[in-house]
Amino acid sequence: MNSLLNITPIPDWYNGLLQPLLIAGPCSAESETQVMETANALAKEGKVKVFRAGIWKPRSRPGSFEGVGEKGLQWLQQVKRETGLLVTTEVATALHAQKAIEYGIDMVWVGARTTANPFSVDQLVAVLKDANIPVLVKNPVTPDLELWIGAIERFYRAGITKLAAIHRGFYPYERSRLRNIPKWELAIDLKSRFPNLPVICDPSHIAGIAGLIHEVAQHALDLSFDGLMVEVHPNPSVALSDSKQQLTPLAFGQLIADLTFHDTTSQSADFVDFLTRVRDKIDSIDQQIFELLAHRMRLVEQIGEYKRSTNVSVFQLRRWESILQSRIDCGKRLGLDEEYVKSLLQLVHKESIKKQADIIKGKTTGDS
Ligand code: PEP
Ligand code: MN
């Protein structure tokens, strides 16, 4: 279905908004002073037009800082009044959305945990449909493109055309250098399927640490993302949430100065270039293959240790035969050549046997 044709372009959301859209501000509003200090610094720098701050924070475990609630909306009003920045916050319930509208919040975002729940999305749609404010929809925590698209479509079908997606990465099945696995191929698919839908990158949540934000943000710009949302805090080390990934206003200014922004009109021709897009998907998939291979090897090591302690031999013929057959069958179902699957598997298996043999001989697991 090629829908979302009538999405309103970002520059038509508000006077003076540019594409790429830059949004910055703290993960959470913590105090009036912290909010105003950040907003004043960002306004002075003049790089962003939209200020973000989370008021209601969805936390994995109860008892951690869950946001300042409604009083934070007054601070956002003050930001608007005193700096002229537009303001945005996360809404997760109908009540949040009502409050955001009541306090004149200029745009709202739907968090990753909320996007995943169609009932919650529908409740937000019901409140936001007549508010005429832009809605930014973060990807769900799991890499489920249909669920992400579904949430966006729910808003669109209710007549909300000031819409954008925010790519904040996905829960990593394995530890990696980044907090969230980007799976750029999903964001690229989203862009390809809905060329009118702006897609903004949230490099802060993908990176998870300040030092990797530039790398992630630059990658997003190279892929012609339509904006960035970056977490900025006057004193990141004492931030009440996401402290490792927040930048000081100064570091944010430096980030924007160091990034290469491409000319979107001439760049879009490049971006649409088939090879660029497909190669990027391949890069991302290769990265995931290696992460999975490393994960597999750690499991193999666990078995090695167990075999050593129980004095069982490394090579178990029946297990190998069943691995081979089941993977060949699986490969066939996926359209992969039998010989290809076999030789790939033999390589993987050979390395596993070697690793286990080393363990049984008493070498350390890192030593192959
Ligand atoms: C946030 O933006 O601070 C946030 C909680 O994001 P996400 O929903 O992406 O985890
Ligand atoms: Mn955050």
Coordinates of C-alpha atoms and ligand atoms in Angstrom, one line a residue:
M1 CA 0.0 0.0 0.0
N2 CA 1.5 3.3 -1.0
S3 CA -0.1 5.6 1.4
L4 CA 1.0 8.6 3.4
L5 CA 1.0 10.6 0.2
N6 CA -0.4 13.8 1.8
I7 CA 2.2 14.1 4.6
T8 CA 2.9 17.7 5.3
P9 CA 6.6 18.6 4.7
I10 CA 8.5 19.7 7.8
P11 CA 9.0 23.4 6.6
D12 CA 5.2 23.7 6.5
W13 CA 4.7 22.6 10.1
Y14 CA 5.7 26.0 11.6
N15 CA 7.2 29.2 10.3
G16 CA 11.0 29.0 10.2
L17 CA 11.3 25.3 10.5
L18 CA 14.0 23.8 8.3
Q19 CA 14.9 20.4 7.0
P20 CA 17.0 18.7 8.3
L21 CA 15.0 19.3 11.5
L22 CA 17.2 19.7 14.6
I23 CA 15.7 18.9 17.9
A24 CA 17.8 19.1 21.1
G25 CA 17.3 19.2 24.9
P26 CA 17.6 17.0 27.9
C27 CA 16.4 13.4 28.1
S28 CA 14.3 14.6 31.1
A29 CA 13.2 17.9 32.4
E30 CA 14.6 17.8 36.0
S31 CA 14.2 21.3 37.3
E32 CA 13.2 24.7 36.1
T33 CA 16.8 25.8 36.3
Q34 CA 18.2 22.8 34.3
V35 CA 15.5 23.3 31.6
M36 CA 16.0 27.0 31.3
E37 CA 19.8 26.7 31.3
T38 CA 19.7 24.2 28.5
A39 CA 17.1 26.0 26.5
N40 CA 18.9 29.4 26.8
A41 CA 22.2 27.9 25.8
L42 CA 20.7 26.1 22.8
A43 CA 18.8 29.3 21.7
K44 CA 21.9 31.3 22.0
E45 CA 23.8 28.9 19.8
G46 CA 21.0 29.2 17.3
K47 CA 21.4 25.8 15.7
V48 CA 18.0 24.3 16.8
K49 CA 14.5 25.5 16.5
V50 CA 12.9 22.8 18.6
F51 CA 13.6 22.0 22.3
R52 CA 12.9 18.5 23.7
A53 CA 12.4 17.4 27.3
G54 CA 10.8 14.3 28.6
I55 CA 8.2 15.0 31.4
W56 CA 6.8 11.5 31.8
K57 CA 9.6 9.0 31.6
P58 CA 8.9 5.4 30.8
R59 CA 11.5 3.4 32.8
S60 CA 12.1 -0.3 32.7
R61 CA 12.0 -0.7 36.5
P62 CA 9.8 1.2 38.9
G63 CA 11.5 3.4 41.4
S64 CA 13.9 5.1 39.0
F65 CA 13.3 8.7 38.1
E66 CA 9.9 8.8 36.3
G67 CA 9.8 12.4 35.3
V68 CA 8.6 15.6 36.9
G69 CA 5.1 15.3 35.4
E70 CA 2.8 18.2 34.7
K71 CA 4.9 21.0 36.3
G72 CA 7.5 20.3 33.6
L73 CA 4.9 21.6 31.1
Q74 CA 5.0 25.0 32.7
W75 CA 8.8 25.0 32.3
L76 CA 8.4 24.2 28.6
Q77 CA 5.9 27.1 28.3
Q78 CA 8.6 29.3 29.8
V79 CA 11.1 28.0 27.3
K80 CA 8.7 29.0 24.5
R81 CA 8.1 32.4 26.0
E82 CA 11.6 33.3 26.8
T83 CA 13.6 31.8 24.0
G84 CA 11.1 31.5 21.1
L85 CA 12.1 27.8 20.6
L86 CA 9.3 25.4 19.8
V87 CA 8.9 22.7 22.4
T88 CA 8.2 19.0 22.3
T89 CA 7.7 16.2 24.8
E90 CA 6.8 12.5 24.9
V91 CA 3.2 11.5 25.4
A92 CA 2.2 8.0 26.3
T93 CA -1.3 8.2 27.5
A94 CA -4.5 10.1 26.5
L95 CA -4.0 12.2 29.6
H96 CA -0.5 13.2 28.7
A97 CA -1.7 14.2 25.2
Q98 CA -4.5 16.3 26.7
K99 CA -2.1 18.0 29.0
A100 CA 0.4 18.6 26.2
I101 CA -2.3 20.3 24.1
E102 CA -3.6 22.3 27.1
Y103 CA -0.1 23.7 27.7
G104 CA 0.5 24.6 24.1
I105 CA 3.2 22.1 23.4
D106 CA 4.1 22.5 19.7
M107 CA 4.8 18.9 18.8
V108 CA 4.8 15.5 20.6
W109 CA 6.6 12.3 20.2
V110 CA 5.5 8.8 20.8
G111 CA 8.1 6.7 22.6
A112 CA 9.4 3.3 21.5
R113 CA 7.5 1.4 24.2
T114 CA 4.2 3.1 23.3
T115 CA 4.5 2.6 19.5
A116 CA 4.6 -1.1 20.2
N117 CA 1.0 -1.0 21.6
P118 CA -1.7 -0.3 19.1
F119 CA -4.3 0.3 21.9
S120 CA -2.1 3.0 23.4
V121 CA -1.5 4.5 19.9
D122 CA -5.3 4.6 19.3
Q123 CA -5.8 6.4 22.6
L124 CA -3.3 9.0 21.5
V125 CA -4.8 9.3 18.1
A126 CA -8.3 10.0 19.6
V127 CA -6.9 13.0 21.6
L128 CA -4.4 14.3 19.0
K129 CA -6.5 14.1 15.9
D130 CA -8.0 17.6 16.2
A131 CA -5.0 19.3 17.8
N132 CA -3.1 20.0 14.5
I133 CA 0.3 19.6 16.1
P134 CA 3.0 17.4 14.5
V135 CA 3.4 13.9 15.9
L136 CA 6.8 12.1 15.8
V137 CA 6.6 8.3 16.0
K138 CA 9.6 6.5 17.4
N139 CA 10.3 3.0 16.2
P140 CA 9.1 0.2 18.5
V141 CA 11.8 -1.4 20.7
T142 CA 11.8 -4.6 18.6
P143 CA 12.8 -4.5 15.0
D144 CA 9.2 -4.8 13.7
L145 CA 8.8 -2.5 10.7
E146 CA 5.1 -3.3 10.3
L147 CA 4.4 -2.3 13.9
W148 CA 6.2 1.0 13.3
I149 CA 4.3 1.7 10.1
G150 CA 1.1 0.6 11.7
A151 CA 1.4 3.3 14.4
I152 CA 2.2 6.0 11.8
E153 CA -0.8 4.9 9.7
R154 CA -3.1 5.1 12.7
F155 CA -2.3 8.8 13.1
Y156 CA -2.4 9.4 9.3
R157 CA -5.8 7.8 8.9
A158 CA -7.2 10.0 11.6
G159 CA -6.2 13.0 9.5
I160 CA -2.9 13.8 11.1
T161 CA -0.6 14.7 8.2
K162 CA 2.2 16.6 10.2
L163 CA 3.9 13.3 10.9
A164 CA 7.5 12.0 11.0
A165 CA 9.2 8.8 12.1
I166 CA 12.1 8.8 14.6
H167 CA 14.7 6.1 14.3
R168 CA 16.1 5.4 17.8
G169 CA 17.5 1.9 17.1
F170 CA 16.3 -1.4 18.4
Y171 CA 16.9 -3.5 21.5
P172 CA 20.2 -5.4 20.9
Y173 CA 20.0 -9.2 21.2
E174 CA 23.7 -9.0 22.0
R175 CA 25.9 -6.4 23.6
S176 CA 27.6 -4.2 21.0
R177 CA 29.4 -0.9 21.1
L178 CA 26.1 0.9 20.6
R179 CA 23.2 0.9 23.1
N180 CA 20.6 0.2 20.5
I181 CA 21.3 -1.7 17.3
P182 CA 20.5 0.7 14.4
K183 CA 19.4 -1.8 11.8
W184 CA 19.6 0.9 9.2
E185 CA 18.1 -1.4 6.6
L186 CA 14.7 -1.0 8.4
A187 CA 14.8 2.8 8.3
I188 CA 15.9 2.6 4.7
D189 CA 12.9 0.3 3.9
L190 CA 10.6 2.8 5.6
K191 CA 12.0 5.7 3.5
S192 CA 11.7 3.6 0.3
R193 CA 8.1 2.6 1.0
F194 CA 7.0 6.1 2.1
P195 CA 9.2 8.7 0.4
N196 CA 7.0 11.6 1.7
L197 CA 7.4 10.5 5.3
P198 CA 10.3 12.5 7.1
V199 CA 12.5 10.2 9.1
I200 CA 14.5 11.7 11.9
C201 CA 17.4 10.0 13.6
D202 CA 17.9 9.9 17.4
P203 CA 21.6 9.2 17.6
S204 CA 21.6 9.6 21.4
H205 CA 19.6 6.5 22.0
I206 CA 21.3 4.5 19.3
A207 CA 24.8 5.5 20.5
G208 CA 24.2 5.3 24.3
I209 CA 27.4 7.1 25.0
A210 CA 28.4 10.6 24.1
G211 CA 31.5 9.6 22.2
L212 CA 29.6 7.7 19.5
I213 CA 26.9 10.2 18.7
H214 CA 28.9 11.9 15.9
E215 CA 29.4 8.7 14.1
V216 CA 25.8 7.7 14.3
A217 CA 24.5 11.1 13.4
Q218 CA 26.8 11.4 10.4
H219 CA 25.7 8.0 9.1
A220 CA 22.1 9.2 9.3
L221 CA 22.9 12.4 7.4
D222 CA 24.8 10.4 4.8
L223 CA 21.6 8.3 4.4
S224 CA 19.6 11.6 3.9
F225 CA 17.7 11.4 7.1
D226 CA 15.4 14.4 7.5
G227 CA 16.6 15.5 10.9
L228 CA 18.3 14.7 14.2
M229 CA 17.0 14.6 17.8
V230 CA 19.9 14.9 20.3
E231 CA 19.9 14.8 24.1
V232 CA 21.6 17.8 25.6
H233 CA 22.0 18.5 29.4
P234 CA 24.0 21.3 31.1
N235 CA 25.8 18.7 33.3
P236 CA 25.4 15.2 31.8
S237 CA 27.2 13.4 34.6
V238 CA 24.5 14.3 37.1
A239 CA 21.5 13.8 34.7
L240 CA 18.7 11.8 36.3
S241 CA 18.2 9.7 33.1
D242 CA 20.5 8.7 30.2
S243 CA 23.5 10.5 31.7
K244 CA 26.1 8.7 29.6
Q245 CA 24.6 9.8 26.3
Q246 CA 23.8 13.4 26.9
L247 CA 26.0 16.2 25.5
T248 CA 26.6 19.6 27.0
P249 CA 25.3 22.5 24.9
L250 CA 28.9 23.3 24.0
A251 CA 29.5 19.7 22.8
F252 CA 26.3 19.8 20.9
G253 CA 27.3 23.0 19.1
Q254 CA 30.6 21.3 18.2
L255 CA 28.7 18.2 17.0
I256 CA 26.6 20.2 14.6
A257 CA 29.7 22.2 13.5
D258 CA 31.6 18.9 12.8
L259 CA 28.8 17.1 11.0
T260 CA 28.6 17.2 7.2
F261 CA 25.2 18.2 6.1
H262 CA 24.4 17.3 2.5
D263 CA 22.5 19.4 0.2
T264 CA 19.2 17.6 0.3
T265 CA 18.0 18.3 -3.2
S266 CA 21.1 17.2 -5.0
Q267 CA 21.7 14.5 -2.4
S268 CA 18.3 13.0 -2.7
A269 CA 19.1 11.9 -6.3
D270 CA 22.2 10.1 -4.9
F271 CA 20.3 8.7 -2.0
V272 CA 17.7 7.2 -4.3
D273 CA 20.5 5.5 -6.0
F274 CA 19.8 1.8 -5.8
L275 CA 23.3 0.7 -5.0
T276 CA 23.9 3.0 -2.1
R277 CA 20.8 1.9 -0.4
V278 CA 21.2 -1.8 -1.0
R279 CA 24.9 -1.7 0.0
D280 CA 24.0 0.0 3.2
K281 CA 21.5 -2.7 4.0
I282 CA 24.2 -5.3 3.3
D283 CA 26.7 -3.6 5.6
S284 CA 24.2 -3.6 8.4
I285 CA 23.2 -7.2 7.9
D286 CA 26.9 -8.3 7.8
Q287 CA 27.4 -6.6 11.1
Q288 CA 24.5 -8.5 12.5
I289 CA 25.8 -11.8 11.1
F290 CA 29.1 -11.3 12.9
E291 CA 27.4 -10.4 16.1
L292 CA 25.4 -13.6 15.9
L293 CA 28.5 -15.6 15.0
A294 CA 30.3 -14.3 18.1
H295 CA 27.2 -15.1 20.2
R296 CA 27.2 -18.6 18.8
M297 CA 30.8 -19.0 19.6
R298 CA 30.3 -18.1 23.2
L299 CA 27.6 -20.7 23.5
V300 CA 30.0 -23.2 21.9
E301 CA 32.5 -22.3 24.6
Q302 CA 30.0 -23.0 27.3
I303 CA 29.4 -26.4 25.9
G304 CA 33.2 -27.0 25.7
E305 CA 33.5 -26.1 29.4
Y306 CA 30.7 -28.5 30.2
K307 CA 32.2 -31.3 28.1
R308 CA 35.5 -30.8 29.9
S309 CA 33.9 -31.1 33.3
T310 CA 31.9 -34.2 32.3
N311 CA 34.6 -35.8 30.3
V312 CA 32.6 -36.1 27.1
S313 CA 34.2 -36.1 23.6
V314 CA 34.1 -32.9 21.5
F315 CA 32.8 -34.3 18.3
Q316 CA 29.4 -35.9 18.4
L317 CA 28.6 -37.3 15.0
R318 CA 24.8 -37.5 15.4
R319 CA 24.6 -33.9 16.5
W320 CA 26.6 -32.8 13.5
E321 CA 24.5 -34.8 11.1
S322 CA 21.3 -33.3 12.5
I323 CA 22.8 -29.8 12.4
L324 CA 23.8 -30.2 8.8
Q325 CA 20.4 -31.6 7.7
S326 CA 18.3 -29.2 9.5
R327 CA 20.3 -26.2 8.3
I328 CA 20.2 -27.5 4.7
D329 CA 16.5 -27.8 4.9
C330 CA 16.2 -24.4 6.4
G331 CA 18.4 -23.0 3.7
K332 CA 16.3 -24.6 1.0
R333 CA 13.2 -23.1 2.4
L334 CA 14.9 -19.7 2.2
G335 CA 16.1 -20.3 -1.4
L336 CA 19.8 -20.9 -0.5
D337 CA 21.9 -23.4 -2.5
E338 CA 22.6 -26.6 -0.6
E339 CA 26.4 -26.6 -1.4
Y340 CA 26.6 -23.0 -0.2
V341 CA 24.9 -23.8 3.1
K342 CA 27.0 -26.9 3.6
S343 CA 30.4 -25.2 3.1
L344 CA 29.4 -22.3 5.3
L345 CA 28.3 -24.6 8.0
Q346 CA 31.5 -26.7 7.7
L347 CA 33.5 -23.6 8.3
V348 CA 31.5 -22.6 11.3
H349 CA 31.6 -26.1 12.7
K350 CA 35.3 -26.6 12.1
E351 CA 36.0 -23.4 14.2
S352 CA 33.6 -24.6 16.9
I353 CA 35.3 -28.0 17.2
K354 CA 38.7 -26.3 17.3
K355 CA 37.6 -24.0 20.1
Q356 CA 36.1 -26.8 22.1
A357 CA 39.2 -29.0 21.6
D358 CA 41.3 -26.1 22.9
I359 CA 39.1 -25.7 26.0
I360 CA 39.3 -29.4 26.7
K361 CA 43.1 -29.3 26.3
G362 CA 42.9 -26.6 29.0
K363 CA 43.8 -23.6 26.9
T364 CA 42.0 -20.4 27.8
T365 CA 38.9 -19.6 25.8
G366 CA 40.4 -16.5 24.2
D367 CA 43.3 -18.5 22.9
S368 CA 42.6 -20.3 19.7
Ligands
PEP1 C1 13.6 9.5 25.2 O1 13.5 10.1 24.1 O2 14.2 10.0 26.2 C2 13.1 8.1 25.3 C3 12.6 7.6 26.4 O3 13.2 7.5 24.1 P1 12.7 6.0 23.6 O4 11.3 6.0 23.6 O5 13.4 6.0 22.3 O6 13.4 5.0 24.6
MN2 MN 16.6 9.5 26.9

